[in-house]
Short mmCIF file of C-alpha atoms in Angstrom, two decimals:
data_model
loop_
_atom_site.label_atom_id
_atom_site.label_comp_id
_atom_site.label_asym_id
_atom_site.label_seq_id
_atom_site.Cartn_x
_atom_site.Cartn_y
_atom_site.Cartn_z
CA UNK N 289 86.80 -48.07 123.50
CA UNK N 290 83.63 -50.26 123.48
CA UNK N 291 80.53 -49.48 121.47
CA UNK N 292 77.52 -51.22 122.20
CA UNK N 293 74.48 -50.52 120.14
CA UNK N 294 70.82 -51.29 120.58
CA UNK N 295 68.58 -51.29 117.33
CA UNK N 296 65.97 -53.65 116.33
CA UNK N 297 67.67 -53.40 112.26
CA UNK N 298 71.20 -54.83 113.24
CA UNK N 299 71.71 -56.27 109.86
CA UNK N 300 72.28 -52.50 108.65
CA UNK N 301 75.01 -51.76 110.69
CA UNK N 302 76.98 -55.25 110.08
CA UNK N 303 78.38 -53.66 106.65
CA UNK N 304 79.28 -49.87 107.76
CA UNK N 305 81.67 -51.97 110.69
CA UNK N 306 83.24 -54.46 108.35
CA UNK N 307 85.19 -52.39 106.17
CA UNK N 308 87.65 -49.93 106.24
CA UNK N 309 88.93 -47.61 109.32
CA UNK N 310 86.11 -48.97 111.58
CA UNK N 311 87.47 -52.55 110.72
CA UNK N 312 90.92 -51.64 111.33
CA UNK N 313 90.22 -50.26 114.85
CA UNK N 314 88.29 -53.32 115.73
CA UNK N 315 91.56 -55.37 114.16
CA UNK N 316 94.34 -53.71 116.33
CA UNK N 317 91.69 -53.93 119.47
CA UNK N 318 91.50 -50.51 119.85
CA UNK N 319 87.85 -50.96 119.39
CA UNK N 320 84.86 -52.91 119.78
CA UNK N 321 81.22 -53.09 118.82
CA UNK N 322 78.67 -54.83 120.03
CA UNK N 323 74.96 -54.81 118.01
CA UNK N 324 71.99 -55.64 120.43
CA UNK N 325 68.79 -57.00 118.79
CA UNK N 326 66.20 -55.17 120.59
CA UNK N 327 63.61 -58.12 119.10
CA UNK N 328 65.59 -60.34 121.86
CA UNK N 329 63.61 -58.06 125.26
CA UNK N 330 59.88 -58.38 122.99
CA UNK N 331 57.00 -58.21 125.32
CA UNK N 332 55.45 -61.27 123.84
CA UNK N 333 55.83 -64.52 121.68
CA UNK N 334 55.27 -62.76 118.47
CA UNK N 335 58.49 -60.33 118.75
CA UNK N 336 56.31 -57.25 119.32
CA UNK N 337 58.86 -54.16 120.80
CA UNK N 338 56.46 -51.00 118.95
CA UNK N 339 52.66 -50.05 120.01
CA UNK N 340 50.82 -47.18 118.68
CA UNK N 341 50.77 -43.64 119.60
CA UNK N 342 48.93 -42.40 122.66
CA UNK N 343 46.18 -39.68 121.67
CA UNK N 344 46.22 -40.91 118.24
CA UNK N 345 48.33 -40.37 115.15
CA UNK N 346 49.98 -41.90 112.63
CA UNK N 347 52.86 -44.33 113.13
CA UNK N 348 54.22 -46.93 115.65
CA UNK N 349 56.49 -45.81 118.97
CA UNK N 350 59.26 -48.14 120.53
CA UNK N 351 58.06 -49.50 123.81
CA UNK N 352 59.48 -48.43 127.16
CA UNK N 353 59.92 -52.46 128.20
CA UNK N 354 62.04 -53.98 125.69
CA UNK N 355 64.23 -51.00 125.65
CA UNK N 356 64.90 -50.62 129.55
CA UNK N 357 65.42 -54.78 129.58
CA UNK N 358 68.40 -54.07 127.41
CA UNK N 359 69.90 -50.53 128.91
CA UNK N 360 69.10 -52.90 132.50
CA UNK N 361 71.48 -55.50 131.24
CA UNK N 362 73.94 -53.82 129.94
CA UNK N 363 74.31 -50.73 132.71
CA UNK N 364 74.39 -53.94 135.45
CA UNK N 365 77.92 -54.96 133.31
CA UNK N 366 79.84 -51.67 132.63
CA UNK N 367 79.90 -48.26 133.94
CA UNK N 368 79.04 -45.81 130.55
CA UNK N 369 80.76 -42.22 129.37
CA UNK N 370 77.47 -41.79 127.66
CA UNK N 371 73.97 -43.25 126.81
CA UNK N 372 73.37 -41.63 123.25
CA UNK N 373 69.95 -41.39 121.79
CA UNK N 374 70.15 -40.69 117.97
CA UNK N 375 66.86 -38.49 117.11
CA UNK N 376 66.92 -35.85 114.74
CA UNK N 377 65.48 -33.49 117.57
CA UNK N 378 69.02 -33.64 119.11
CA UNK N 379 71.70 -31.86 119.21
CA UNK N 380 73.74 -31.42 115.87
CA UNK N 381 76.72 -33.69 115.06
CA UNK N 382 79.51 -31.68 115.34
CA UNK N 383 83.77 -32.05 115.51
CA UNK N 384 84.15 -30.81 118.86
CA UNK N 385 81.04 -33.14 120.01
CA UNK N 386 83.07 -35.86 118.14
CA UNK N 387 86.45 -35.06 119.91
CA UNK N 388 84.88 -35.54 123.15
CA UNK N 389 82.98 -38.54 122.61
CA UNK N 390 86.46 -40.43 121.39
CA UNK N 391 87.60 -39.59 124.82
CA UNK N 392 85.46 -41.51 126.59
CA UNK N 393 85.67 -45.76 127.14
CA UNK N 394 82.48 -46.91 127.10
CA UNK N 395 79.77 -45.44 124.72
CA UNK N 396 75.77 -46.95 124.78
CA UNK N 397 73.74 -46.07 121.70
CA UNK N 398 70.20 -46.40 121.06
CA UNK N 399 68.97 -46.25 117.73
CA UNK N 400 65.33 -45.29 117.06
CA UNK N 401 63.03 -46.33 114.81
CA UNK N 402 59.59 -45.60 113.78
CA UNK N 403 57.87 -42.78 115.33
CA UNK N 404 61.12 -42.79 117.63
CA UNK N 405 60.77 -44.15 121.89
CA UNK N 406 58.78 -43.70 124.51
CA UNK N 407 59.59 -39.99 126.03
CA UNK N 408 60.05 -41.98 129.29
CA UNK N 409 63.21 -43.84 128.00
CA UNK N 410 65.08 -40.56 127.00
CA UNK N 411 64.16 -39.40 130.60
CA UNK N 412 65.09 -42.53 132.52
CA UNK N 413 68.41 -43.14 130.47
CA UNK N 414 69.55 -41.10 128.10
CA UNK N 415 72.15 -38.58 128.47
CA UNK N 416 73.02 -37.17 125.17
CA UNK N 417 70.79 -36.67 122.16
CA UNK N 418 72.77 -36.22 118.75
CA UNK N 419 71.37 -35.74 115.54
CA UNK N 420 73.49 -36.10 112.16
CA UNK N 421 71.35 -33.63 109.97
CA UNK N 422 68.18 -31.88 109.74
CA UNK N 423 66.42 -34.76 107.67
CA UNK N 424 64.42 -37.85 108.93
CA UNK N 425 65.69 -41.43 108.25
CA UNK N 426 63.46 -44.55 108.62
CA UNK N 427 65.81 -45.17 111.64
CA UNK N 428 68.97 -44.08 113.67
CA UNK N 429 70.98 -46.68 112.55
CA UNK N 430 72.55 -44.59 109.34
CA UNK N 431 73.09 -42.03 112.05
CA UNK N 432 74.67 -44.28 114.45
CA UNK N 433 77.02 -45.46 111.79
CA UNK N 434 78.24 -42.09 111.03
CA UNK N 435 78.47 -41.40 114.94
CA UNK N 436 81.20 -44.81 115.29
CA UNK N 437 82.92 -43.77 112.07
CA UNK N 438 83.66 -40.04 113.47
CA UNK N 439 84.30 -40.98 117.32
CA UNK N 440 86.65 -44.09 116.48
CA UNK N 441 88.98 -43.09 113.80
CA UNK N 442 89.86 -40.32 116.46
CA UNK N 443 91.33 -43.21 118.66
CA UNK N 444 95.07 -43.53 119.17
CA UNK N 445 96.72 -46.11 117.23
CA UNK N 446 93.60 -46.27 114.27
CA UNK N 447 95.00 -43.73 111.59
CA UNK N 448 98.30 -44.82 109.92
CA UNK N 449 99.21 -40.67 111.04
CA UNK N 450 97.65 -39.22 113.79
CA UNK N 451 98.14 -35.36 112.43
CA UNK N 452 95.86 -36.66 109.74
CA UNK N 453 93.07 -36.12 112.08
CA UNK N 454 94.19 -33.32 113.55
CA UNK N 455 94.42 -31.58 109.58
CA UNK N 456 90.60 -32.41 109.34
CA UNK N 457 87.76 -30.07 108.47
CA UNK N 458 86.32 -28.56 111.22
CA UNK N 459 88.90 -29.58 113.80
CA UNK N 460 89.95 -25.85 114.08
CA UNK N 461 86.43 -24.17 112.70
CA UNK N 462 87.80 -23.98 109.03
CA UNK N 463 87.12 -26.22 105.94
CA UNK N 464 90.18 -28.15 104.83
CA UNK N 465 92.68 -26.99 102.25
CA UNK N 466 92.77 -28.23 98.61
CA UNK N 467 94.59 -31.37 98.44
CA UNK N 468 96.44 -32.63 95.55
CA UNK N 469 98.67 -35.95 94.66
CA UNK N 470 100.74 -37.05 91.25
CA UNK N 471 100.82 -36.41 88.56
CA UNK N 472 102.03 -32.63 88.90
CA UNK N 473 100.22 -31.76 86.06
CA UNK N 474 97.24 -33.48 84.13
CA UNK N 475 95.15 -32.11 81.37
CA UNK N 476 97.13 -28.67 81.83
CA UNK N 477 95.88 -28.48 85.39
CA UNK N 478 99.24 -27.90 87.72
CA UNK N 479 99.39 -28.30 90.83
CA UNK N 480 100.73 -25.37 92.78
CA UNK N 481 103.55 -24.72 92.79
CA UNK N 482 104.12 -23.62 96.48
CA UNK N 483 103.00 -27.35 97.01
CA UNK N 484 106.54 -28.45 95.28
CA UNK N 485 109.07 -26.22 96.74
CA UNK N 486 109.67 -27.97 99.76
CA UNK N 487 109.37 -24.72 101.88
CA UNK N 488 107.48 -26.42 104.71
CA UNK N 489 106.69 -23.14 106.58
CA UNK N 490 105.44 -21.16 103.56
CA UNK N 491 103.30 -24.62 102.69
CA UNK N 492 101.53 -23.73 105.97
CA UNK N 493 101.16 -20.54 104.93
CA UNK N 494 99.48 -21.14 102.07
CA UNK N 495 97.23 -24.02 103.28
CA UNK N 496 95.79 -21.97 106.17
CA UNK N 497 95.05 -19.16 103.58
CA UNK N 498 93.37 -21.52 101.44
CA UNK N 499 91.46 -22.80 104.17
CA UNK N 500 90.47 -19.26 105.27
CA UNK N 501 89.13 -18.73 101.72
CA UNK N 502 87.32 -21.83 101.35
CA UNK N 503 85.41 -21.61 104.51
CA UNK N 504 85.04 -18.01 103.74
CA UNK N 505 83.09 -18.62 100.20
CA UNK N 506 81.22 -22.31 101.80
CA UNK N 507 80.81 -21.84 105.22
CA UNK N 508 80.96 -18.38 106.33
CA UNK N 509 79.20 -19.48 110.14
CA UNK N 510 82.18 -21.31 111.05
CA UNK N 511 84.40 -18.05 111.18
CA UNK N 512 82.44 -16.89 113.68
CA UNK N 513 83.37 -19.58 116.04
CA UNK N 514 86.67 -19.35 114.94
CA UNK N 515 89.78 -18.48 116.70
CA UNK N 516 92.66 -16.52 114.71
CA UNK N 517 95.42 -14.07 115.73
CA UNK N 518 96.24 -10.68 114.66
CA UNK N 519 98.06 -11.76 111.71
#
């Protein structure tokens, strides 16, 4: 998969790519990411890519030019799965968004900034809006890291176990289990012990209840999106 970016703050997302999952990916060439400087398409001498707001107002707005010199560029080179606009008027982050974003090849993002872009760039280019929360960030760069970190440690090959991803919150509507690790016992806290018998099926059992519960008590919408049989 290849991930190009367009922000005019691409020293925030050098970090958030460097470490980690996101690293490996990019490692094993199973991804890459490429940050555009939007300051490289300014309209003049003196870097300027933001005007103010027609009608008045407080607060600048990314200009249409700079913007559509980059998408130009970059659509002439490769064909794109999706041109992603990350605004927190879009549509929510969510897993199944997620799984079928990883799917794709190629994935453009735009980060904005400011007051946001020009309403005639989202209607020229973009194809999908995503927001990651109901909260407003000085730009969409936080929110495009979250976006690569989600879509690429989905890809084939970047988890050490793929049915780690598949055991995931949210994957099938329900919260994750409890989780728990050695020592079996620690300041007379035990860990279950259906979790040391071995019994593989009744493990399953036991994990889907507990997921049931937990989503239950913290997220009671999900269940209502959910999926379950009879039983």
């Amino acid at each position: 998969m290849r991930i190009d970016i367009v922000t005019c703050q691409p020293d925030l997302l050098v970090s958030p790519f460097a470490h980690s999952i996101v690293k490996r990916a990019q490692d094993k060439g199973l991804a890459e990411i490429h940050l555009h400087d939007l300051r490289r398409y300014a309209i003049n001498k003196h870097g300027q890519i933001d005007d103010y707001v027609f009608g008045g107002g407080a607060g600048m707005v990314l200009r249409v030019e700079p913007i559509a010199a980059c998408f130009d560029e970059l659509l002439a080179q490769r064909n794109y799965d999706a041109v992603i606009y990350m605004t927190p008027d879009g549509e929510t982050m969510r897993q199944p968004l997620v799984n079928r974003l990883s799917l794709a090849d190629n994935l453009l993002v735009l980060c904005g900034h400011y007051k946001g872009v020009d309403e005639r760039i989202r209607q020229a280019y973009i194809t999908h809006e995503i927001s990651i929360g109901d909260y407003v960030l000085s730009g969409g760069e936080l929110g495009a890291a979250v976006l690569v970190d989600a879509v690429v440690r989905l890809l084939p090959g970047v988890l050490g176990n793929e049915e780690s991803a598949l055991s995931d919150s949210f994957q099938d509507n329900l919260l994750a289990p409890p989780v728990y690790t050695r020592p079996a016992e620690w300041r007379g806290q035990e860990v279950p012990e259906i979790l040391l018998s071995g019994n593989t099926p009744q493990i399953d059992i036991w994990r889907h209840d507990q997921a049931l519960e937990r989503t239950r008590q913290r997220r009671p919408d999900l269940l209502s999106e959910a999926t379950f049989s009879e039983e």
